[in-house]
Coordinates of C-alpha atoms and ligand atoms in Angstrom, one line a residue:
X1 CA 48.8 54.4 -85.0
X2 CA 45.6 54.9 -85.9
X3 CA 46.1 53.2 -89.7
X4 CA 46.6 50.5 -87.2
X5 CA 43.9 50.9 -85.1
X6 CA 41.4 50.8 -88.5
X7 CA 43.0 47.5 -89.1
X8 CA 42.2 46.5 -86.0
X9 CA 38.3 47.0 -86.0
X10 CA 38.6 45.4 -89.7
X11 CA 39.9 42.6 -88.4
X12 CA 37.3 42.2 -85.3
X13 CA 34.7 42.7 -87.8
X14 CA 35.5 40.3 -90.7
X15 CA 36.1 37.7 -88.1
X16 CA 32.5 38.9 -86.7
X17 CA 31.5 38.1 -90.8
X18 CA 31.7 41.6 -92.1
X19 CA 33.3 42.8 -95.7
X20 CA 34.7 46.0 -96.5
X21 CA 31.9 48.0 -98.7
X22 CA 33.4 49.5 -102.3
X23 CA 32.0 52.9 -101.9
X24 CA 30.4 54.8 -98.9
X25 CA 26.8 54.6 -100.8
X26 CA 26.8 50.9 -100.0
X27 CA 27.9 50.7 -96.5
X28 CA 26.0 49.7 -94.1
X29 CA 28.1 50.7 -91.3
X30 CA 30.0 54.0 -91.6
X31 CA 33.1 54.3 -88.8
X32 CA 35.3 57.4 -88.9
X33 CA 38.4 57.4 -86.5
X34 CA 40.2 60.1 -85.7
X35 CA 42.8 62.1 -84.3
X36 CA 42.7 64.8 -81.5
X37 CA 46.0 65.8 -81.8
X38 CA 45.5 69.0 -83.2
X39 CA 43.1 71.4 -83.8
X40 CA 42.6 71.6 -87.0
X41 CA 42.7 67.7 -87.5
X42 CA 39.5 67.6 -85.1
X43 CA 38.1 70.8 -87.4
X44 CA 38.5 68.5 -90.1
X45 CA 36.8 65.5 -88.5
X46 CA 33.6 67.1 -86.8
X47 CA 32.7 68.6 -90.7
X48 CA 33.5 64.8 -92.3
X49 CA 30.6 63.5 -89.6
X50 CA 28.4 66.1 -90.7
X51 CA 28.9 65.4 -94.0
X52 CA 27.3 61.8 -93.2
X53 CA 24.1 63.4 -91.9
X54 CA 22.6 63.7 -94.8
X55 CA 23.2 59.8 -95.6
X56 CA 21.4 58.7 -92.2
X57 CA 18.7 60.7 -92.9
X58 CA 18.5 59.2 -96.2
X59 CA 19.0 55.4 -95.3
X60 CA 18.0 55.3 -91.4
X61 CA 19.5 51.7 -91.2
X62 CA 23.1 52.7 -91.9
X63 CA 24.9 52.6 -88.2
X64 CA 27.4 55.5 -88.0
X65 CA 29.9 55.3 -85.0
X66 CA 33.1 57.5 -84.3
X67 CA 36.2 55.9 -82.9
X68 CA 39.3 57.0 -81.6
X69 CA 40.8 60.5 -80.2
X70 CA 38.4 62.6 -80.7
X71 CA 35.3 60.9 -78.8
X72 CA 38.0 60.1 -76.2
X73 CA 38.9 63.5 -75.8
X74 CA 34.7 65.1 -76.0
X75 CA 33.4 62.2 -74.2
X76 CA 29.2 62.3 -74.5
X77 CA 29.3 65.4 -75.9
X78 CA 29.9 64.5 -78.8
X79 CA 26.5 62.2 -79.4
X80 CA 24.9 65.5 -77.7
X81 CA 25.7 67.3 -80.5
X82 CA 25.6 65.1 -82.9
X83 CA 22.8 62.6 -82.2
X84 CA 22.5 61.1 -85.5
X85 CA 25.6 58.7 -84.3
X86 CA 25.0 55.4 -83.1
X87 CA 28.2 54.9 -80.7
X88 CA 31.7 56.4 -79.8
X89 CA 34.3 54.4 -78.3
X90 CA 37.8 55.4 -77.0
X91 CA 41.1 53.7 -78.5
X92 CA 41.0 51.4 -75.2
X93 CA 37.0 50.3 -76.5
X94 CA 38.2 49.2 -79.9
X95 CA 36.8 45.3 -79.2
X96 CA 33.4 46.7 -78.8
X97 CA 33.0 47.3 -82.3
X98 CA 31.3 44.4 -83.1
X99 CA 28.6 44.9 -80.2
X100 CA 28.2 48.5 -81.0
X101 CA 27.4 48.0 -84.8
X102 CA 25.1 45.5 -84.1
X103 CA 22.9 47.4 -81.8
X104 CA 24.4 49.0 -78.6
X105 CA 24.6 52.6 -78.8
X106 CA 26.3 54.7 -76.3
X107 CA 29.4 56.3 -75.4
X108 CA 32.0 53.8 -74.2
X109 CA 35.5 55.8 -73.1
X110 CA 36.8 54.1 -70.5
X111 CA 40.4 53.5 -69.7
X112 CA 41.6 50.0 -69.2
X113 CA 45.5 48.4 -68.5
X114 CA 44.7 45.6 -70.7
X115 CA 43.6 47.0 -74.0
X116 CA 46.4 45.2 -76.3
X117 CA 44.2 43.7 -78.3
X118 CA 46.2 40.8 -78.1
X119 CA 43.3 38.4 -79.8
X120 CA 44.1 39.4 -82.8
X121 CA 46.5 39.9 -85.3
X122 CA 45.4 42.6 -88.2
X123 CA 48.9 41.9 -90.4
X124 CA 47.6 44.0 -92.9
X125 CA 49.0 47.4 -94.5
X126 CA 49.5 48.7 -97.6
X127 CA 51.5 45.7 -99.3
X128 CA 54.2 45.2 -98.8
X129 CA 54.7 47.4 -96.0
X130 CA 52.8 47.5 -93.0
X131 CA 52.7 49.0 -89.1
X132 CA 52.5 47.1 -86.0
X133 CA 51.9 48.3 -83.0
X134 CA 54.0 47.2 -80.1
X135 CA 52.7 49.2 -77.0
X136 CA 49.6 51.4 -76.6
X137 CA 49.2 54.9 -74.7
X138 CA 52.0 57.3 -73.1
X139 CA 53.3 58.4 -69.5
X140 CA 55.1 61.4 -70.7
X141 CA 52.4 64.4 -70.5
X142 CA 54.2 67.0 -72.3
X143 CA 52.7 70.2 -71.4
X144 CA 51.7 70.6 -75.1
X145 CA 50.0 66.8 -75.9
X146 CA 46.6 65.7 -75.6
X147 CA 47.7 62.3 -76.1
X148 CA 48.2 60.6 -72.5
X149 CA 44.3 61.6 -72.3
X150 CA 43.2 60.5 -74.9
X151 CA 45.1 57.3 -75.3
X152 CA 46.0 56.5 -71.7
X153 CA 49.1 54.7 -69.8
X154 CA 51.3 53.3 -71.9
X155 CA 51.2 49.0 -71.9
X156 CA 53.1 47.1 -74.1
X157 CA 52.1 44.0 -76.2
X158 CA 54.2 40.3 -75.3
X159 CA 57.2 40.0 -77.8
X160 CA 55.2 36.7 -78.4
X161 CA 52.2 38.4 -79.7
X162 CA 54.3 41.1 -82.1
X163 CA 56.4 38.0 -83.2
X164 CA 52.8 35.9 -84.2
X165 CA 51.5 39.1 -86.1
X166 CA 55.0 40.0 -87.5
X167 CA 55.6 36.4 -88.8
X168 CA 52.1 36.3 -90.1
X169 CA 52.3 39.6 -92.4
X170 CA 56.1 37.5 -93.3
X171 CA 54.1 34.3 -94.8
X172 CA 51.1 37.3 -96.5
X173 CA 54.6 38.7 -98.5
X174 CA 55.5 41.7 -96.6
X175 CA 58.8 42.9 -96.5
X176 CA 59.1 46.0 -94.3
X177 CA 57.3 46.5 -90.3
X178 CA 57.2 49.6 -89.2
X179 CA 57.5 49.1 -85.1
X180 CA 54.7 51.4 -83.5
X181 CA 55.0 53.0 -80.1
X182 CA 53.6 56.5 -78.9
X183 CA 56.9 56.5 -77.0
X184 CA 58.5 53.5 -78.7
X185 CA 61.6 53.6 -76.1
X186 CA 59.9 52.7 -73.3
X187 CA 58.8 49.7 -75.1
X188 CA 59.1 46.8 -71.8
X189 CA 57.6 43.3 -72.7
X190 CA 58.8 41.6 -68.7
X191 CA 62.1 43.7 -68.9
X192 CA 62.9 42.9 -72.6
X193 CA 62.9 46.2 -73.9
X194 CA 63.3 48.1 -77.4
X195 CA 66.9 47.3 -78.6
X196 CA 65.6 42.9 -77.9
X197 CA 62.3 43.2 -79.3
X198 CA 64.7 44.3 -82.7
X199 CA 67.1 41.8 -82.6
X200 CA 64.4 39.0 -82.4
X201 CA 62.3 40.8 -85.6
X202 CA 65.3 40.7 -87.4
X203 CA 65.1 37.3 -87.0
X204 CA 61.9 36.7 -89.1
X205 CA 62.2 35.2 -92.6
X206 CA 61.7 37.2 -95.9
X207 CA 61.1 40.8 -93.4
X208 CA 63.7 42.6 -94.8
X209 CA 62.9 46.2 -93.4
X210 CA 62.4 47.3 -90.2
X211 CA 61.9 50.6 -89.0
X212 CA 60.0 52.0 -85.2
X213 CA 58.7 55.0 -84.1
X214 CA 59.0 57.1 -82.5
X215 CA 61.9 58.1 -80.7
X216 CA 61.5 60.5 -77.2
X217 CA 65.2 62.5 -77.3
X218 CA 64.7 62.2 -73.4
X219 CA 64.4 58.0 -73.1
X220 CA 66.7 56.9 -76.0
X221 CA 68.8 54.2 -74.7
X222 CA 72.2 54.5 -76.7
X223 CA 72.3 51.0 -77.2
X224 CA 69.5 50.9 -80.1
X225 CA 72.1 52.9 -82.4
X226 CA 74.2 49.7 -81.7
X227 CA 71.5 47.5 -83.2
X228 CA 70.4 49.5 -85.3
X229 CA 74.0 49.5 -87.1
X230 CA 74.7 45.5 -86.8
X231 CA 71.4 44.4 -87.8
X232 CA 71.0 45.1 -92.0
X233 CA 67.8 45.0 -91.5
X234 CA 66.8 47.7 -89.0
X235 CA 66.3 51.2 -91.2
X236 CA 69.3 53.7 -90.7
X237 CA 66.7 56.6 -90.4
X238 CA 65.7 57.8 -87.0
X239 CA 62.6 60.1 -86.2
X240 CA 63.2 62.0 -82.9
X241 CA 61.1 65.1 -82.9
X242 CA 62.9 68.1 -81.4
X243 CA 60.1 70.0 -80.9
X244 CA 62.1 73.4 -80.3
X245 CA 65.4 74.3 -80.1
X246 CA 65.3 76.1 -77.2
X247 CA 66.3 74.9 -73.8
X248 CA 64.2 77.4 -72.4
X249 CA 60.7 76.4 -74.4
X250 CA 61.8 72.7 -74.6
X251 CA 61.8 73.1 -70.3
X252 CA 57.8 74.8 -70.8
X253 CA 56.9 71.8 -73.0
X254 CA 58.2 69.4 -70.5
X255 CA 60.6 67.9 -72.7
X256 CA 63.1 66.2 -70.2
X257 CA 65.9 66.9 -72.2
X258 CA 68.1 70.4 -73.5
X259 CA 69.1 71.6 -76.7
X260 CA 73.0 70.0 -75.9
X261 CA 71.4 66.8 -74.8
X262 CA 69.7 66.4 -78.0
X263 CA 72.5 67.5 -80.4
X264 CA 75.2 65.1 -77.7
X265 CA 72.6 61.8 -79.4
X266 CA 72.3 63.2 -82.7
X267 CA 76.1 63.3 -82.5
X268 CA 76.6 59.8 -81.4
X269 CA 74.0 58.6 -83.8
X270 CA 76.1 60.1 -86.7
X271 CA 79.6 58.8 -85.5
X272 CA 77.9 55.1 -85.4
X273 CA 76.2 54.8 -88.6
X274 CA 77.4 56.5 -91.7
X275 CA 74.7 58.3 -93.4
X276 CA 72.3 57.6 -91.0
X277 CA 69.0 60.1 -92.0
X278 CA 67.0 62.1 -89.2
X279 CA 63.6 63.1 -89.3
X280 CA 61.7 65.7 -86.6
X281 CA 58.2 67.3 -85.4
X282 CA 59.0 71.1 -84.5
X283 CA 56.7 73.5 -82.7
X284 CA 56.1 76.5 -83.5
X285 CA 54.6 79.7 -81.2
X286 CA 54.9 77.8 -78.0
X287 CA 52.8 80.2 -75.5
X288 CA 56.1 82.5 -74.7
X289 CA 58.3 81.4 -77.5
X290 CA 60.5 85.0 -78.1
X291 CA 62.1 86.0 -81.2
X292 CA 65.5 84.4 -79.2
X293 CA 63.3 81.1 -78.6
X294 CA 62.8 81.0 -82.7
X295 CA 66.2 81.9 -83.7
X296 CA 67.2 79.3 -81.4
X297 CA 65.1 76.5 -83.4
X298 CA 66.3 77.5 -86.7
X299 CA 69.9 77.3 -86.0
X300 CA 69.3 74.0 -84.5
X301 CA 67.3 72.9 -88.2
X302 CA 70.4 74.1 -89.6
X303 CA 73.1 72.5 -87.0
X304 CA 71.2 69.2 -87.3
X305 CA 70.5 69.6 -90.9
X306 CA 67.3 67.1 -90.8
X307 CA 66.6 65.1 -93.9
X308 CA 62.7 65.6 -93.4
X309 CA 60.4 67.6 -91.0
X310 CA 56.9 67.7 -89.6
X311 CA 56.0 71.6 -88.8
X312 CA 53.0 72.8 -87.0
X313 CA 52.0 75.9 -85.3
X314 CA 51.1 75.5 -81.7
X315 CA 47.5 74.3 -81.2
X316 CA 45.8 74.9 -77.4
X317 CA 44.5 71.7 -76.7
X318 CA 41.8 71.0 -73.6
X319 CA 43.3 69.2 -70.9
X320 CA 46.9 70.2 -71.7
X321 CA 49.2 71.7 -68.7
X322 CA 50.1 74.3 -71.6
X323 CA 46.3 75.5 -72.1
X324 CA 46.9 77.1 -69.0
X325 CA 49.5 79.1 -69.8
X326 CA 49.0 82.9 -71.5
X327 CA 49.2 82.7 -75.3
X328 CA 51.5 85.9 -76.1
X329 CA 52.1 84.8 -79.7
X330 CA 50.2 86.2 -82.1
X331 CA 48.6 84.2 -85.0
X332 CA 49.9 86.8 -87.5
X333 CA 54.1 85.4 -85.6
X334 CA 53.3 81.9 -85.5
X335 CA 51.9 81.6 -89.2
X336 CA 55.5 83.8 -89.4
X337 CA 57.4 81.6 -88.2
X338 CA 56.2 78.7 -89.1
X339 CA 56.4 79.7 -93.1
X340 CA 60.1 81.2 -92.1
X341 CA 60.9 77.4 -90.8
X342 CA 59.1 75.6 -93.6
X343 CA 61.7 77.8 -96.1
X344 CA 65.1 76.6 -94.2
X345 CA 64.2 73.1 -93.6
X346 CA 62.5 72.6 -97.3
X347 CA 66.3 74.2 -98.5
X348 CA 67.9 71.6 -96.6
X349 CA 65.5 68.9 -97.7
X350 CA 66.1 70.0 -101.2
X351 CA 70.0 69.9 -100.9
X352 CA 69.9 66.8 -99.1
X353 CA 68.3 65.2 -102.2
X354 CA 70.0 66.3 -104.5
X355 CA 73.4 65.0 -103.2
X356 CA 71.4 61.1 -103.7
X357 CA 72.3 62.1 -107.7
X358 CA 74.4 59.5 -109.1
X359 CA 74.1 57.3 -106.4
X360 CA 73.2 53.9 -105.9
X361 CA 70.1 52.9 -104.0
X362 CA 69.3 49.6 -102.6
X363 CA 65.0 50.1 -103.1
X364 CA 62.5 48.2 -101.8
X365 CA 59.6 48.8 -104.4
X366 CA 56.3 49.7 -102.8
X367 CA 53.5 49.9 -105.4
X368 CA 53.5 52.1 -108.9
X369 CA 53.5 55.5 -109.4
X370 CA 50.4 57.0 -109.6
X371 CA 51.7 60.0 -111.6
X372 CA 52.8 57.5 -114.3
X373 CA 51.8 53.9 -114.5
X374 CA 54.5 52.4 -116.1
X375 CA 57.0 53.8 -113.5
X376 CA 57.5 52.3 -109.5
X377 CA 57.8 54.0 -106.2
X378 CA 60.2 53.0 -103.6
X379 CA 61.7 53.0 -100.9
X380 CA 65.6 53.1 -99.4
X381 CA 66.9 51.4 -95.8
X382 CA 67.3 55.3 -95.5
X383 CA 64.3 55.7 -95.6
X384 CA 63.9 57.9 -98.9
X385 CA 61.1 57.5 -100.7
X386 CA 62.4 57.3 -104.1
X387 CA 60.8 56.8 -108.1
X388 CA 62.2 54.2 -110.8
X389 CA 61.4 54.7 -114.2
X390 CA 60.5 51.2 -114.5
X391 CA 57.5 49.0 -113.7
X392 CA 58.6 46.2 -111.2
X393 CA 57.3 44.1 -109.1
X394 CA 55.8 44.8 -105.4
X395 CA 58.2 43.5 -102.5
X396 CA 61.0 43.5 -104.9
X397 CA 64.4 45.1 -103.7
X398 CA 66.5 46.7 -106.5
X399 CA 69.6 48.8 -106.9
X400 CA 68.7 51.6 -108.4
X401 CA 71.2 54.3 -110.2
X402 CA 69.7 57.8 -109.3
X403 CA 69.5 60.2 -112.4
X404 CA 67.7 63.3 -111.7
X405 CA 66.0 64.7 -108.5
X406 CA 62.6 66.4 -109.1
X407 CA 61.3 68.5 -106.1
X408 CA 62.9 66.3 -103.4
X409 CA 62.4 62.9 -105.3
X410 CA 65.6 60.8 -106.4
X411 CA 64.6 59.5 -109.6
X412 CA 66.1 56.6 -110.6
X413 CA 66.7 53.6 -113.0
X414 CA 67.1 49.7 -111.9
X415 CA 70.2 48.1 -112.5
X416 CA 70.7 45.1 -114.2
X417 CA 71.7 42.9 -110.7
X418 CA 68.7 42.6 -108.5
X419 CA 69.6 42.1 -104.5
X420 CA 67.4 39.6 -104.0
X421 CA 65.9 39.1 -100.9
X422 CA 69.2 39.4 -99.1
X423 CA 71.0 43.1 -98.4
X424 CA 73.6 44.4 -96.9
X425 CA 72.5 48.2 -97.1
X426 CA 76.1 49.2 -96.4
X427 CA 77.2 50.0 -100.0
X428 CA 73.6 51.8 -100.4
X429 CA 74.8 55.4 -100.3
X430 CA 78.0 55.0 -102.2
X431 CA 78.9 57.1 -105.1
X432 CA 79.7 54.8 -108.2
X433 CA 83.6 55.4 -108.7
Ligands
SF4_1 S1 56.0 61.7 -75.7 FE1 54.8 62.2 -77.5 S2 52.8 61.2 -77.2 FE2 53.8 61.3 -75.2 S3 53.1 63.2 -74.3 FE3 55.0 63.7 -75.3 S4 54.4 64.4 -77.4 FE4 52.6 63.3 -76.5

């Protein structure tokens, strides 16, 4: 979301006449967004903003502003303490970017209903993929999430506008849209909701890939595993964070849903589309998680047996329901627990990939590979990030025979038969007879 938001204020600002500097050193406007949704991601951000200090100081012209969560979440305080920044604005103030690196300073963290940003259209990622957000904010408040405060109600763009940037990023090349929704599910464009808004993407010319996130267990209507399996387009990979496998700690965290709940959709998922892959945030050291809680969660990892997962260590955050409860872990148990979780779920990880040997991939390439430049990345309708020892073109999709897996990378070669720009992604996890 907030890759998104950057292309937002790019695109306010080229329209307003600006370019993108080469290096920092020749900027004349520096903007850092950020995210507040852990501690040490705002840890990170305050010491990047100091590190610019010494530029302003330097070159009193440059106007530095910081954008996003994080001025959201300190309000004023922030130019308090750091009063070498021109201006903050709040995810909902995004449009003020043009005034504000002009010449109004200030503090501008209001909360509106209306922020969509519907004027315009930022169609721009990293080619030939890209995100687009379809609704701002979030209603939920789990105890743990700083989130509805910093980003506000949750509004939804018009399928109308998502179908104008969609179409746009269609005739720039792109081939796959990640869908963007703090709570994605709730997505409601005048009663059209999630499962609609993907049928009519699919409709869009030369997008071949389409995946959305994320996924709240609790709000999952049943019917987007429907469309999700008629629709060769839509990416058979789901991220739905679990967040713990405890009932008990899921309850705490205001979750809205059990342990059997989540395992009963996980279930249905898997009965409707073969070889569908799941992804997941987990919590560790909830404020009262027990040893019981924590067993709990790993036997859930290893019921579920998730192809990827995000794992943190609980992080207090101001404003949170949860910052008022006693923290009775210990730093010494979470950093435990969390290393003890990071070991089952990077086994599973690493036996899920290597059971992609031999296969054959349908890839979407997505740029080259870094490591070595005469080699492509890629990507599956699984949504596996993948390596063929080839160099091919960007955009292009590609069967690709899987040789070796190194760490948890299928590496593959192409085939001689291309797909094309059509796919069926049915045959794309089949062992070669
Ligand atoms: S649904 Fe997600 S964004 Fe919303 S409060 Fe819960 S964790 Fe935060």
């Amino acid at each position: 979301m907030n890759i998104y938001d950057s292309n937002l204020m790019a695109s306010f600002l080229e329209e307003d006449g600006y370019i993108e500097a080469q290096s920092i050193e020749e900027a004349d406007v520096i903007i850092v967004n950020t995210c507040a949704v852990r501690e040490h991601a705002v840890n990170r951000v305050l010491s990047r903003i100091d590190s610019l200090k010494g530029l302003k100081k330097k070159y009193p012209h440059i106007r530095i502003g910081v954008t996003g969560c994080v001025p959201q979440h300190l309000k004023g305080t922030l130019l308090e303490k750091k009063p070498f920044i021109d201006f903050v604005l709040g995810p909902d103030n995004l449009k003020r970017i043009t005034s504000s690196v002009k010449d109004k300073a200030g503090v501008f963290v209001e909360f509106t209903d209306t922020a969509l940003y519907s004027e315009v259209s930022p169609a721009r990622g990293k080619f030939p993929e890209a995100f687009v957000s379809v609704m701002r904010g979030c209603n939920n408040f789990c105890s743990y999430c700083v989130v509805p405060y910093t980003r506000g109600k949750e509004k939804s763009r018009s399928i109308e506008n998502i179908v104008h940037e969609v179409s746009k990023l269609s005739k720039r090349g792109y081939k796959r849209v990640i869908l963007l929704g703090q709570n994605v599910n709730n997505y409601n464009d005048r009663g059209n909701g999630l499962p609609y808004l993907l049928s009519i993407i699919a409709k869009i010319k030369s997008i071949e890939r389409i995946g959305f996130l994320t996924s709240h267990p609790a709000y999952f209507p049943l019917v987007v595993i429907d469309v999700m399996k008629d629709e060769p387009k839509i990416e058979k990979s789901l991220h739905l964070p679990l967040q713990s496998g405890s009932s008990r700690i899921l309850k705490l965290m205001k979750r809205n849903y059990t342990k059997d709940e989540y395992i009963k959709i996980v279930d249905k998922i898997r009965d409707t589309i073969e070889d569908v892959t799941l992804s997941t945030d987990i919590v560790v050291g909830f404020p009262d998680e027990k040893e019981k809680d924590f067993t709990d969660t790993i036997n859930m990892v290893k019921r579920i047996g998730f192809d990827s997962a995000y794992m943190f260590k609980y992080s207090p955050r101001k404003s949170t329901l949860a910052n008022t409860f006693v923290d009775t872990v210990k730093e010494e148990t979470k950093k435990k627990r969390l290393n003890e979780l990071i070991r089952v779920q990077s086994e599973i990880t690493r036996n899920k990939s290597e059971s992609y040997k031999g296969k054959v991939l349908d890839v979407l390439i997505t740029g080259e590979n870094e490591k070595n430049l005469l080699e492509s990345n890629g990507i599956t309708l699984y949504n596996k990030r993948v390596v063929v020892k080839e160099k091919l073109r960007k955009g292009a999709i590609v069967k690709v025979r899987v040789e070796e897996v190194k760490g948890w990378t299928p590496i593959g070669v192409p085939l001689k038969e291309a797909i094309g720009s059509k796919q069926s992604g049915e045959s794309s996890h089949r062992l070669l007879s």
